[in-house]
PDB file of C-alpha atoms in Angstrom:
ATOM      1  CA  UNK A   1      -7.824   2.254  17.028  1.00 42.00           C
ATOM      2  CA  UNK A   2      -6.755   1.080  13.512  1.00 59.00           C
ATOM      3  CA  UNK A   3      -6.135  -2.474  14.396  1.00 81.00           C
ATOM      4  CA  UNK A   4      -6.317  -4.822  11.374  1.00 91.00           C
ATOM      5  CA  UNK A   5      -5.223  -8.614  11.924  1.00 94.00           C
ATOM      6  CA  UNK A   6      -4.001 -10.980   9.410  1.00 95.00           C
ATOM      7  CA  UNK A   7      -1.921 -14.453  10.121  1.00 96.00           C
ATOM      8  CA  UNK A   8       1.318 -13.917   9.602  1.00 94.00           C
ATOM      9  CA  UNK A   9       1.726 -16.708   7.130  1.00 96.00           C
ATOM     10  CA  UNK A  10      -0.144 -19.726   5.332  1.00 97.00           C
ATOM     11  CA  UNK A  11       0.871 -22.529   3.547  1.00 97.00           C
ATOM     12  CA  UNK A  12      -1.055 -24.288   0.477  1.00 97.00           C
ATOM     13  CA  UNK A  13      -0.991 -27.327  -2.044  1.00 97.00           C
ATOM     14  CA  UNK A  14      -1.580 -26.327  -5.576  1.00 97.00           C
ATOM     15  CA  UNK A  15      -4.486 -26.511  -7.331  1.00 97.00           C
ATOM     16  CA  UNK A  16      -6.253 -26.287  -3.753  1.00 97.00           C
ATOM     17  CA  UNK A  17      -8.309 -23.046  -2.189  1.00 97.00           C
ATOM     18  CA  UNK A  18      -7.074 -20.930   0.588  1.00 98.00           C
ATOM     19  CA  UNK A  19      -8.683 -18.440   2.258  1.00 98.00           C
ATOM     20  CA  UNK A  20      -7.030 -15.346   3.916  1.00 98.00           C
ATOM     21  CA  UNK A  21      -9.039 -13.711   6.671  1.00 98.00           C
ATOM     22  CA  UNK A  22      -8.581 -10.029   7.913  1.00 97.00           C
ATOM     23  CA  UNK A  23     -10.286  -8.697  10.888  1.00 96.00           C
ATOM     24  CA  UNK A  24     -10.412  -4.876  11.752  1.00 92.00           C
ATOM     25  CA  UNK A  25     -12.226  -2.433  14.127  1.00 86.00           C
ATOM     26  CA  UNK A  26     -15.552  -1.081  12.030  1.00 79.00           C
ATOM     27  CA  UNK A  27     -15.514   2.707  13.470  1.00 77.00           C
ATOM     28  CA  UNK A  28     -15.127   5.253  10.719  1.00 75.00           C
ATOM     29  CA  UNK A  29     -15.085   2.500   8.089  1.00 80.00           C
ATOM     30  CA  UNK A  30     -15.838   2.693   4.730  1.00 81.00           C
ATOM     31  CA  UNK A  31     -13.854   0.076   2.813  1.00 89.00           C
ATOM     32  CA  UNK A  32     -11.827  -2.474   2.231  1.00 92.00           C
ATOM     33  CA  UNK A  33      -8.670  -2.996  -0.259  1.00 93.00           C
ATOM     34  CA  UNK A  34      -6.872  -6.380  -0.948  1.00 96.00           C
ATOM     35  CA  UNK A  35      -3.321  -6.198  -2.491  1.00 95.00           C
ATOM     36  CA  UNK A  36      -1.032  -9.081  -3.621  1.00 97.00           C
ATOM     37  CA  UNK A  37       2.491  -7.974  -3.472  1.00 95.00           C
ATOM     38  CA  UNK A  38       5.666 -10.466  -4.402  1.00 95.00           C
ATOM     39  CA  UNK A  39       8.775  -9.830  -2.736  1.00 89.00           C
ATOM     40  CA  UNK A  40      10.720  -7.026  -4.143  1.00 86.00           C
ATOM     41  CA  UNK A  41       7.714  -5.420  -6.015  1.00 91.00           C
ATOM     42  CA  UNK A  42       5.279  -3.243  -5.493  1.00 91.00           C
ATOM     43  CA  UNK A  43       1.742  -3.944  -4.235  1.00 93.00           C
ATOM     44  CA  UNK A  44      -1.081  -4.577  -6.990  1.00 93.00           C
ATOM     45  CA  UNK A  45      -4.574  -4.115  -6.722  1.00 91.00           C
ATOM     46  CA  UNK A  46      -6.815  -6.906  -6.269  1.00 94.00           C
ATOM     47  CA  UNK A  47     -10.108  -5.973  -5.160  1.00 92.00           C
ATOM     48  CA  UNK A  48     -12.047  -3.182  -3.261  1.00 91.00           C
ATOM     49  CA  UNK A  49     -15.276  -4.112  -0.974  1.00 93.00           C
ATOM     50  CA  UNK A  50     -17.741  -1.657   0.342  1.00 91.00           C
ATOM     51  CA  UNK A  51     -20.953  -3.799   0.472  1.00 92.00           C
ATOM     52  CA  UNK A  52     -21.353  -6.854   2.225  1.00 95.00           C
ATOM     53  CA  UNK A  53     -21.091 -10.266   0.301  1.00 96.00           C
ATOM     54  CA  UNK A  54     -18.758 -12.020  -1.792  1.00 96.00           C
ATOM     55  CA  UNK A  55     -17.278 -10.327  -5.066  1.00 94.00           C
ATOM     56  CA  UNK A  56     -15.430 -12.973  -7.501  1.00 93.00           C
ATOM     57  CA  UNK A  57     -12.620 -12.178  -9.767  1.00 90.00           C
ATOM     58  CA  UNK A  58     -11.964 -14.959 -12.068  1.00 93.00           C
ATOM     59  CA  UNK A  59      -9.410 -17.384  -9.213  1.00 96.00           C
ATOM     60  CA  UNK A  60      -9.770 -14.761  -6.655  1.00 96.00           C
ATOM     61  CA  UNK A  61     -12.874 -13.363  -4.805  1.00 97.00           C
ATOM     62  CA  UNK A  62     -13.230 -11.414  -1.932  1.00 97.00           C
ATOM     63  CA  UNK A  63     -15.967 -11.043   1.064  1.00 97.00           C
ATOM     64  CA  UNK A  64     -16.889  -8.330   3.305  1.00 96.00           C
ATOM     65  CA  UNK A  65     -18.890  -8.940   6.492  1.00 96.00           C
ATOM     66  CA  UNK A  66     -19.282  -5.014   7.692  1.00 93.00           C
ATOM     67  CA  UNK A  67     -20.887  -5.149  10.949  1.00 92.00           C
ATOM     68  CA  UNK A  68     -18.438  -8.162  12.231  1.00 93.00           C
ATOM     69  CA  UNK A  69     -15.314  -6.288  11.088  1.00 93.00           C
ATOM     70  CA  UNK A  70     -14.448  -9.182   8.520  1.00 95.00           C
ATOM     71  CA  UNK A  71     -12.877  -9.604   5.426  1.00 97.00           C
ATOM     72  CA  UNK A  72     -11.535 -12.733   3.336  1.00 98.00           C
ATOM     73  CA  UNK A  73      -9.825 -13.302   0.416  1.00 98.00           C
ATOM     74  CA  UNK A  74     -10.336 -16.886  -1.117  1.00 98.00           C
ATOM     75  CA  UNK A  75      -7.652 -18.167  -4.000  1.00 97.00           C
ATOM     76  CA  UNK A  76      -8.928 -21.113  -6.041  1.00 97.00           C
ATOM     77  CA  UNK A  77      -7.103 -23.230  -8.216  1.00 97.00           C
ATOM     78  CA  UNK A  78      -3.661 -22.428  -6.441  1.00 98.00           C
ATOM     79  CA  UNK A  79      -0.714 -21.731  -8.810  1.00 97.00           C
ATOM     80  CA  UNK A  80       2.938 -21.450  -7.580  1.00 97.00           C
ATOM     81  CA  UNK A  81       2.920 -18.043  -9.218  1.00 97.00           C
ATOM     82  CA  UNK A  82       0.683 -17.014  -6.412  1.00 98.00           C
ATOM     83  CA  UNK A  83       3.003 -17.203  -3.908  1.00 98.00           C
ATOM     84  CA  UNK A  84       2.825 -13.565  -2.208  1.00 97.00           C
ATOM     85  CA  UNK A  85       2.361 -11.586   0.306  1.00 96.00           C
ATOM     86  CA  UNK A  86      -1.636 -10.373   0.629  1.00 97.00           C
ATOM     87  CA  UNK A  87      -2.280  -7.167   2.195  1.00 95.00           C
ATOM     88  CA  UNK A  88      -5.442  -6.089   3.228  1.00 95.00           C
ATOM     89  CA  UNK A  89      -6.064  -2.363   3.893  1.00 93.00           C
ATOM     90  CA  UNK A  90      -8.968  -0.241   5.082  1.00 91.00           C
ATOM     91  CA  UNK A  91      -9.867   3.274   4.028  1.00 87.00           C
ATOM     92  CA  UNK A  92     -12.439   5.261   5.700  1.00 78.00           C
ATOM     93  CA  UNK A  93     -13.106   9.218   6.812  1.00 72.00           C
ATOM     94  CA  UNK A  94     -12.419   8.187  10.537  1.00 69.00           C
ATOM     95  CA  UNK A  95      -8.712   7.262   9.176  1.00 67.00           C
ATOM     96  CA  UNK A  96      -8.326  10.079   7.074  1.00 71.00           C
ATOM     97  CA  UNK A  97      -9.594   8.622   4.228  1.00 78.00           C
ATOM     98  CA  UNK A  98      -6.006   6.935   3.238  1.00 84.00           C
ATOM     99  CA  UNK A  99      -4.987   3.181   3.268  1.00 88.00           C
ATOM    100  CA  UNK A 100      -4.256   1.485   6.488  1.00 88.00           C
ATOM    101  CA  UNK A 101      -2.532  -1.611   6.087  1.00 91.00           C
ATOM    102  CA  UNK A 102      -2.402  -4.559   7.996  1.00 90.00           C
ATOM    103  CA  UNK A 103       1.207  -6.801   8.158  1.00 91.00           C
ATOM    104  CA  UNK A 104       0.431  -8.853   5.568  1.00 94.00           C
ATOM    105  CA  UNK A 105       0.165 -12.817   5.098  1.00 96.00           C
ATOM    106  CA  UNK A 106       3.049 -14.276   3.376  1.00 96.00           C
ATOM    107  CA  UNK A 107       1.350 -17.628   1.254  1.00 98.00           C
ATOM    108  CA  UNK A 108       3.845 -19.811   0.051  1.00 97.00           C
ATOM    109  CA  UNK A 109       2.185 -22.224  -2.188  1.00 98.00           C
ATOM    110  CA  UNK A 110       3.931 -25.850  -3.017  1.00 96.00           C
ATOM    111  CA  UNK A 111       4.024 -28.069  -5.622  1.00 93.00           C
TER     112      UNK A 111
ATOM    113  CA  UNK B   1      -2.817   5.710 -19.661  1.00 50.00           C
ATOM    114  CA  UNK B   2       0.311   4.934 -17.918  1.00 68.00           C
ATOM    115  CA  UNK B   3       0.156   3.899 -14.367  1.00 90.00           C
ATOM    116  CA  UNK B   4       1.796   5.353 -11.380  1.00 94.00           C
ATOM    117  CA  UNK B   5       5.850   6.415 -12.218  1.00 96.00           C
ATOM    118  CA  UNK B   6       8.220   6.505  -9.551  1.00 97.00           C
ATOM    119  CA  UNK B   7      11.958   7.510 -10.179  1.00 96.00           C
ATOM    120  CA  UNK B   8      14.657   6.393  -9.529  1.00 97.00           C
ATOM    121  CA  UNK B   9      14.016   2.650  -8.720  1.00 96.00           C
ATOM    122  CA  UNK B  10      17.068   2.478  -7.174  1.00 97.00           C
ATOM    123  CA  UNK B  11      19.037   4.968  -5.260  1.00 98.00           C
ATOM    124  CA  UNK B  12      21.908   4.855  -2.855  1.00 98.00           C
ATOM    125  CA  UNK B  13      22.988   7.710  -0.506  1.00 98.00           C
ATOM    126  CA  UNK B  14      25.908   8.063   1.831  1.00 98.00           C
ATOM    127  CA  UNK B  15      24.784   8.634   5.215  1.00 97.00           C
ATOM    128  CA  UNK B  16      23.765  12.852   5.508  1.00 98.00           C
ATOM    129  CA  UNK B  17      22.966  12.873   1.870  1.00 98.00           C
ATOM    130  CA  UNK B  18      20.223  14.378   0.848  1.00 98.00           C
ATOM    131  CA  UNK B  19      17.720  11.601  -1.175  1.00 98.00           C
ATOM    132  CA  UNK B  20      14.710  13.223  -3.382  1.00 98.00           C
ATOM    133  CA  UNK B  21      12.049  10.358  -4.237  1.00 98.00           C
ATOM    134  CA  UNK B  22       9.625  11.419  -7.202  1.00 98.00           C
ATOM    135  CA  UNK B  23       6.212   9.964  -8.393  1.00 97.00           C
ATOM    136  CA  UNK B  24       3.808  10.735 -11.040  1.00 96.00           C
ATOM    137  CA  UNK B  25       0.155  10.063 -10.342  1.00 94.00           C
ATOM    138  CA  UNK B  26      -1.797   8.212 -13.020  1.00 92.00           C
ATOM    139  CA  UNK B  27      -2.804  10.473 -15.652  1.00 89.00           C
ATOM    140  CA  UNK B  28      -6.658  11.728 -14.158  1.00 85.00           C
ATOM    141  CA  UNK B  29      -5.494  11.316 -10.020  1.00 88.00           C
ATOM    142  CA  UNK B  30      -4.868  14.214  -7.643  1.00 88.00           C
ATOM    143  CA  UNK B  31      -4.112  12.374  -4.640  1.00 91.00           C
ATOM    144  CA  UNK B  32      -0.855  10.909  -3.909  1.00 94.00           C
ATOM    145  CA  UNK B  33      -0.096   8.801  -1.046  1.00 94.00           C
ATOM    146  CA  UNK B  34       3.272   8.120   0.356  1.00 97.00           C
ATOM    147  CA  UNK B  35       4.208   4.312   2.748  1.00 96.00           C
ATOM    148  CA  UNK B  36       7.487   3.182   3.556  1.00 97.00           C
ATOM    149  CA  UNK B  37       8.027  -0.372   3.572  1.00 95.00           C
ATOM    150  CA  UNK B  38      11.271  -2.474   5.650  1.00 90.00           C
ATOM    151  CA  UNK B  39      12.041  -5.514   4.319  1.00 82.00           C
ATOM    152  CA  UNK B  40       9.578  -8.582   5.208  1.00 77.00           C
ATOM    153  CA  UNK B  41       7.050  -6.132   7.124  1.00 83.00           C
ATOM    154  CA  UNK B  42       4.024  -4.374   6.368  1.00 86.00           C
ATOM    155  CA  UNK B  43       3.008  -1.134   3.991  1.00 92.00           C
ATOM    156  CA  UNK B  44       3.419   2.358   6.708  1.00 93.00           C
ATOM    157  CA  UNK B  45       1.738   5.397   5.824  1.00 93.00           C
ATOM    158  CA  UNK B  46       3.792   8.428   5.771  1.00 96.00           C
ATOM    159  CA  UNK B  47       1.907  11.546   3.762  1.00 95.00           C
ATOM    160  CA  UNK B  48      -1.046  11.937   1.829  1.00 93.00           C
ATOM    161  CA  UNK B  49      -1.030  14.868  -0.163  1.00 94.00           C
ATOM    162  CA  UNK B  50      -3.288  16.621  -2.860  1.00 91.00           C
ATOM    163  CA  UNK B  51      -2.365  19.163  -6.032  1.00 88.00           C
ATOM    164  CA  UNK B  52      -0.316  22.004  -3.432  1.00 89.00           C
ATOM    165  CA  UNK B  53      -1.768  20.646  -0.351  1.00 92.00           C
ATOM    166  CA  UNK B  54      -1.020  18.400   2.420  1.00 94.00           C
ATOM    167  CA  UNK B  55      -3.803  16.377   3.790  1.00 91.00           C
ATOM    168  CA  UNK B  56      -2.509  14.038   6.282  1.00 92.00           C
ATOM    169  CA  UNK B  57       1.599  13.958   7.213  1.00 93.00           C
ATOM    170  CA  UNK B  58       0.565  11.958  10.516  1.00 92.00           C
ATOM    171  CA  UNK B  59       3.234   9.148   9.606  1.00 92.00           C
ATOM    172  CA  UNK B  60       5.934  11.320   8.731  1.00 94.00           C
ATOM    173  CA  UNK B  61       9.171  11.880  11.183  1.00 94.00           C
ATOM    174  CA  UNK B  62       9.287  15.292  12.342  1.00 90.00           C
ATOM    175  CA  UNK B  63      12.461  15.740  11.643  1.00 94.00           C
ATOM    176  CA  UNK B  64      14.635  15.690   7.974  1.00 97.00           C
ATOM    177  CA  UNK B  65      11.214  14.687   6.155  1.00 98.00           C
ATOM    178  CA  UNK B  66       9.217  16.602   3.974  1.00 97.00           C
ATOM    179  CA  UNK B  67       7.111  15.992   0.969  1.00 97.00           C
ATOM    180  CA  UNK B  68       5.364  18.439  -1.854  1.00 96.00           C
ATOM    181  CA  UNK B  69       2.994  17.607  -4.638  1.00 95.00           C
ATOM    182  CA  UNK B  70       3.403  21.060  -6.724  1.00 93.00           C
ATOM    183  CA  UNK B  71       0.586  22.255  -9.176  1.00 89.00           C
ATOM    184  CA  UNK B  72       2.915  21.355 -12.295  1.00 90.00           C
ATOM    185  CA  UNK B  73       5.183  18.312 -11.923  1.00 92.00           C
ATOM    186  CA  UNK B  74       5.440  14.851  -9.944  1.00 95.00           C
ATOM    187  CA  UNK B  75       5.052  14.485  -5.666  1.00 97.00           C
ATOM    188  CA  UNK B  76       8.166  14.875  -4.288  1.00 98.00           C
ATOM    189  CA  UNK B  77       9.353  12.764  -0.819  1.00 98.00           C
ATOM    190  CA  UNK B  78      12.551  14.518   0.432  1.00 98.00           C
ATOM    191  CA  UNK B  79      14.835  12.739   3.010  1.00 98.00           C
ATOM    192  CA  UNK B  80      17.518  15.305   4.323  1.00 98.00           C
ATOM    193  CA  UNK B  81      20.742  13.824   6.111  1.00 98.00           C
ATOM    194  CA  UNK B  82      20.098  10.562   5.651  1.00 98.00           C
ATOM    195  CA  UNK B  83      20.915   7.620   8.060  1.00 97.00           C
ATOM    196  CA  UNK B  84      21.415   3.979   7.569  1.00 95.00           C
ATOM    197  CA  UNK B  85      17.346   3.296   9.353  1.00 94.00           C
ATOM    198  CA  UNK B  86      16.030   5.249   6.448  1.00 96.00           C
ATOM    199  CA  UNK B  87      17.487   2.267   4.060  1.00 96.00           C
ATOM    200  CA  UNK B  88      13.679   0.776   2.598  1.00 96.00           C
ATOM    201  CA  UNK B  89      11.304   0.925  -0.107  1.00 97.00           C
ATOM    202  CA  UNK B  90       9.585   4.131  -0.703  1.00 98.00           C
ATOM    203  CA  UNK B  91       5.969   3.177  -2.422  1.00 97.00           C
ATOM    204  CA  UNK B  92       3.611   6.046  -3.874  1.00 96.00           C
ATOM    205  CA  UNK B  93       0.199   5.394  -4.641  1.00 93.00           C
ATOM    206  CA  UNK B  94      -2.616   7.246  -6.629  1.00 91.00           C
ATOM    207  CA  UNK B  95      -6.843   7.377  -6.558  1.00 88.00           C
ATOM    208  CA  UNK B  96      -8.554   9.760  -8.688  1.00 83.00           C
ATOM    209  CA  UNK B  97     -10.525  11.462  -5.912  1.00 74.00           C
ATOM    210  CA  UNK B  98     -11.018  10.603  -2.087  1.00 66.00           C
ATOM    211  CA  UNK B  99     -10.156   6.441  -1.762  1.00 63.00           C
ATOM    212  CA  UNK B 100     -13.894   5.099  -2.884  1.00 62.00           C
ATOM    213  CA  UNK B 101     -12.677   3.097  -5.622  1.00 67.00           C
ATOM    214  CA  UNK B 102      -9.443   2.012  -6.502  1.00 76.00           C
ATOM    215  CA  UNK B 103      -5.736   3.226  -5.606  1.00 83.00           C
ATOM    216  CA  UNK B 104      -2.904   2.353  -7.812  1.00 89.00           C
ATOM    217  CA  UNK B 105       1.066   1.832  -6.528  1.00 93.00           C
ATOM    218  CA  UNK B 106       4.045   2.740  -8.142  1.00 95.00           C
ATOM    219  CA  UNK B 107       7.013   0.224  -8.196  1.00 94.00           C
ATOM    220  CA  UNK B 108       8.795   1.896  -5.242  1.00 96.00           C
ATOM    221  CA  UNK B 109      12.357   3.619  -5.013  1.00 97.00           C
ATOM    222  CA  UNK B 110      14.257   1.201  -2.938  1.00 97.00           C
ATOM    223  CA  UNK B 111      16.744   3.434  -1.056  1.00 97.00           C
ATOM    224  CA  UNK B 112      19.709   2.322   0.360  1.00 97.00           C
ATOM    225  CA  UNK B 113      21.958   4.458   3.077  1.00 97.00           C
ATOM    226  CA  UNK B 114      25.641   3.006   3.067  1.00 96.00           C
TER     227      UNK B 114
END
């Protein structure tokens, strides 16, 4: 199957760290895509994992566990501005080597 | 280098209308990938598509859908006789090659059936 899980939603303080988790089933995989996409626009790119470990982007870093079928993305220093939904996505030959998304989690950051 | 162009932004069809979505891949990228997205849920895959060749059409209806990406020009997504359940967003994305790297979205046509 293509299952990949996300919470549906998550609520944070600013200036505090969350941490989005996506699970998915490891057959066929090859890698995994994190998008940030606020409502009415399109989806942007935020990071791509292959190896395992933890891969920082300035307030947002992402981790790949690849035999437990684990991802996270971890936001530091929340702003309001970050306020989104997060989509995770896997791509791999078993899956026809496109995007498969999960739902999404919706983070709504206060003040 | 001008990312991923998808026109119109908007577009509004009377039910069994014809709609025509286009999308220009980033300069460099020969594989286009089509999702349709309803309001407040998740990205679906509908077509994946390479320079005259379709890869993957898997999420596409069978019926009154069809897409192209021609050797000269942008991918096109065509909806024939449209009805109100085709009303979402229609997101196109790029990668250069097969997805190892990065893939880049377009800012959707948000089509609306009345």
């Amino acid at each position: 199957g293509q299952n990949i899980d996300q919470p549906t939603e998550m609520t944070a303080t600013e200036g505090a760290i969350v941490q989005i988790n996506c699970t998915y089933q490891t057959s066929g995989f090859n890698g995994l895509f994190w998008y940030q996409q606020h409502a009415g626009e399109a989806p942007t790119f935020l990071s791509y994992n292959v190896l395992d470990g933890l891969e920082e982007k300035g307030r947002f870093s992402s981790f790949l566990s690849r035999s437990k079928g684990y991802s996270y993305l971890l936001l530091k220093e929340l702003q309001m501005k970050d306020s989104a939904s997060y989509l995770c996505a896997k791509v791999g030959r078993e899956y026809g080597n496109k995007l498969v998304f999960g739902a999404g989690t919706i983070l709504r950051v206060k003040s | 280098n001008a990312g991923v162009m998808q026109n119109p932004r908007h577009l509004v069809r009377r039910r069994g209308q014809e709609a025509r979505l286009r999308c220009s891949p980033m300069k460099g990228h020969s594989h286009v990938y089509w999702y349709r997205q309803l309001p407040e849920e998740g990205l679906k895959f509908m077509v994946y598509l390479q320079k005259e060749n379709i890869i993957d059409e898997s999420g596409m209806p069978k019926e009154r859908f069809s897409a192209e990406f021609p050797k000269e020009g942008p991918s096109i997504l065509r909806i024939q006789q449209v009805v109100r359940g085709d009303s979402a967003a229609y997101f196109c994305a790029s990668s250069p090659q097969v997805l190892n790297t990065e893939a880049f979205f377009g800012q959707g046509t948000r089509l609306t059936v009345v």
